[in-house]
XYZ file of C-alpha atoms in Angstrom:
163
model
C 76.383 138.190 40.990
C 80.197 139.016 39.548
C 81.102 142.777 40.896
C 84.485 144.275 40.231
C 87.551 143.050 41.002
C 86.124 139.108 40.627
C 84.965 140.104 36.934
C 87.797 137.750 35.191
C 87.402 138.796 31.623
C 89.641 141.111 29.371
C 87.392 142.972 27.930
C 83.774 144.358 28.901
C 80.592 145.626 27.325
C 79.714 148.794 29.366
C 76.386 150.261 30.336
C 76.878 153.381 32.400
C 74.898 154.812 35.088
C 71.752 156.217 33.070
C 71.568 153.257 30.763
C 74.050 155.029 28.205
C 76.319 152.556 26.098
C 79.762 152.842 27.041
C 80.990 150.546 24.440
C 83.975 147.417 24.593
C 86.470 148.458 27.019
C 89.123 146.806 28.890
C 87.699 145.236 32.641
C 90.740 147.621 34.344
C 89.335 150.696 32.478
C 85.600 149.872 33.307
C 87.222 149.343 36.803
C 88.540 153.061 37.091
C 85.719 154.311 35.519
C 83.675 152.649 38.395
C 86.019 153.866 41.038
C 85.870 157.551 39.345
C 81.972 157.357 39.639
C 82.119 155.342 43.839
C 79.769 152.793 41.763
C 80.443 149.039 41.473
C 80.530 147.809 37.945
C 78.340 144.334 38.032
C 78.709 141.715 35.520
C 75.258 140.915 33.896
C 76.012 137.408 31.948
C 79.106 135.467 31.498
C 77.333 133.595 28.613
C 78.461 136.358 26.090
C 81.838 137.373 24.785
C 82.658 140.162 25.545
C 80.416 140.058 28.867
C 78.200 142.806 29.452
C 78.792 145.143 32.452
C 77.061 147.867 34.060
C 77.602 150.440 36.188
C 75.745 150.637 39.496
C 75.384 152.634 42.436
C 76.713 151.096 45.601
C 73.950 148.930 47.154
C 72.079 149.604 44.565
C 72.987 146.056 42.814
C 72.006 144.101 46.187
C 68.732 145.761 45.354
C 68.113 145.344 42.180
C 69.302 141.402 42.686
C 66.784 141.286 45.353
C 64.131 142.593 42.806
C 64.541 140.387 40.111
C 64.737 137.517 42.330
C 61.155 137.915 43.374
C 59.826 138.861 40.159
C 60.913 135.253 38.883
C 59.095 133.864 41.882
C 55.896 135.670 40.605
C 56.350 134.357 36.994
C 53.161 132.387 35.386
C 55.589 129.126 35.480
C 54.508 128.599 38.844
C 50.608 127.920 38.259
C 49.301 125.253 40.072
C 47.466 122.487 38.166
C 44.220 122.084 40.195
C 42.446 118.265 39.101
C 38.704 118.054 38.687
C 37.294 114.766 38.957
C 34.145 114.250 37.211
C 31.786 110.944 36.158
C 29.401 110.355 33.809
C 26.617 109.290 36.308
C 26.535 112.502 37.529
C 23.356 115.015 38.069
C 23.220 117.942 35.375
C 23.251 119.900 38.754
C 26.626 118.394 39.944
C 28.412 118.883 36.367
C 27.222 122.185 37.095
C 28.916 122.806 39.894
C 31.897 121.440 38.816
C 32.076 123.519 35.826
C 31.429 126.396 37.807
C 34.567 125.430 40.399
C 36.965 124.749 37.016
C 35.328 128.743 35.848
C 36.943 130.174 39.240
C 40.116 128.271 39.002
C 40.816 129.433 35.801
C 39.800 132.992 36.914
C 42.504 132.689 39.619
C 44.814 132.338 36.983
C 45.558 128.170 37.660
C 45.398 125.596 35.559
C 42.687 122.647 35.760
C 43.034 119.105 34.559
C 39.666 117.479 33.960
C 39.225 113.906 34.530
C 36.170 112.034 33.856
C 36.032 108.369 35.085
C 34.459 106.117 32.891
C 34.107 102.797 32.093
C 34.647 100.217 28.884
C 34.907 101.865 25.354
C 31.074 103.040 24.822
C 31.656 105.217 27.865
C 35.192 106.550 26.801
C 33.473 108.058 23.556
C 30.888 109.625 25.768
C 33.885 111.148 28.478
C 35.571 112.520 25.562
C 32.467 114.250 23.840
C 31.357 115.269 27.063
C 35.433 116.664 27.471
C 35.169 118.350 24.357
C 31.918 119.808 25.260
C 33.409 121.106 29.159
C 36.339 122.745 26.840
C 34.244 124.391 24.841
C 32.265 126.248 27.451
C 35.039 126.712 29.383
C 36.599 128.520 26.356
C 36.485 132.332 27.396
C 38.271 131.658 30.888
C 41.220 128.880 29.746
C 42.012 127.118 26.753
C 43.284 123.596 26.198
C 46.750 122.776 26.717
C 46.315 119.151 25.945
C 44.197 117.215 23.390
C 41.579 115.071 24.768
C 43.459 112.025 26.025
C 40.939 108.401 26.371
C 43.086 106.253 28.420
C 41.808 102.804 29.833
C 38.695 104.199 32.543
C 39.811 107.928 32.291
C 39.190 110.798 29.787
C 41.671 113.447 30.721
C 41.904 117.183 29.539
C 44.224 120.566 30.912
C 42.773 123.661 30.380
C 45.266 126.616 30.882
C 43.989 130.152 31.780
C 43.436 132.618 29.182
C 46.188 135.556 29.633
């Protein structure tokens, strides 16, 4: 975070202290202005000409830094991809289960890759209908992020949560 005096650029978009739009002004102006008001003036991106600034109460910046830092750790970027393995010589009462587990993952708001081992190409058919099938009535808690994908002795499908 760039905060007075290390603020390098001529000119500045302002922002007061109620959110009010100052307008471009020079950075020893702003500066004054700041000083006027015992408020720092923060620089909020140096990827804009001019950069825009904004006036904020002392300590109040460290704050608000501190905020928006741990929103971004909270952000739906940082789902976890949870992998279901599955095969076709399994009990209608173990696909069950599993379909049930892949239900409450999604309802937690993580991702889950299905992978169904099979063998030989007959098989691969069968994984991928039976895919298509686990996609479909998983449909009202995630949706697919990935076609089905046959691969050698794996069928292979993400489902993302519904937001």
């Amino acid at each position: 975070m760039i905060k007075n005096e290390k603020i390098k650029a001529a000119e500045v978009q302002l922002t007061g202290l109620n959110g009010e739009d100052l307008g471009v002004m020079s950075t020893q102006e702003a500066l004054l202005l700041a000083k006027q008001h015992k408020v720092d003036l923060v620089c909020l991106s140096l990827m804009t000409s001019p950069p825009p600034c904004k006036l904020i109460g002392a300590g109040a910046a460290k704050v608000e830094a501190q905020q928006a830092k741990k929103k971004a750790s909270k952000s739906p970027d940082k789902r976890k991809v949870k992998e279901i393995r599955l095969n076709l010589a399994m009990e209608d009462h173990d696909r069950d289960t599993k379909q049930s587990q892949a239900e409450r993952i999604l309802k937690k708001g993580d991702s889950v890759k299905l992978v169904i081992q099979v063998h030989g190409a007959k098989e691969g058919v069968a994984g991928k209908e039976w895919a298509e099938q686990l996609s479909k009535s998983l449909a009202e808690f995630g949706s697919k992020t990935t076609g089905v994908q046959v691969s050698g002795k794996q069928v292979v499908v993400q489902l993302d949560p519904n937001a």
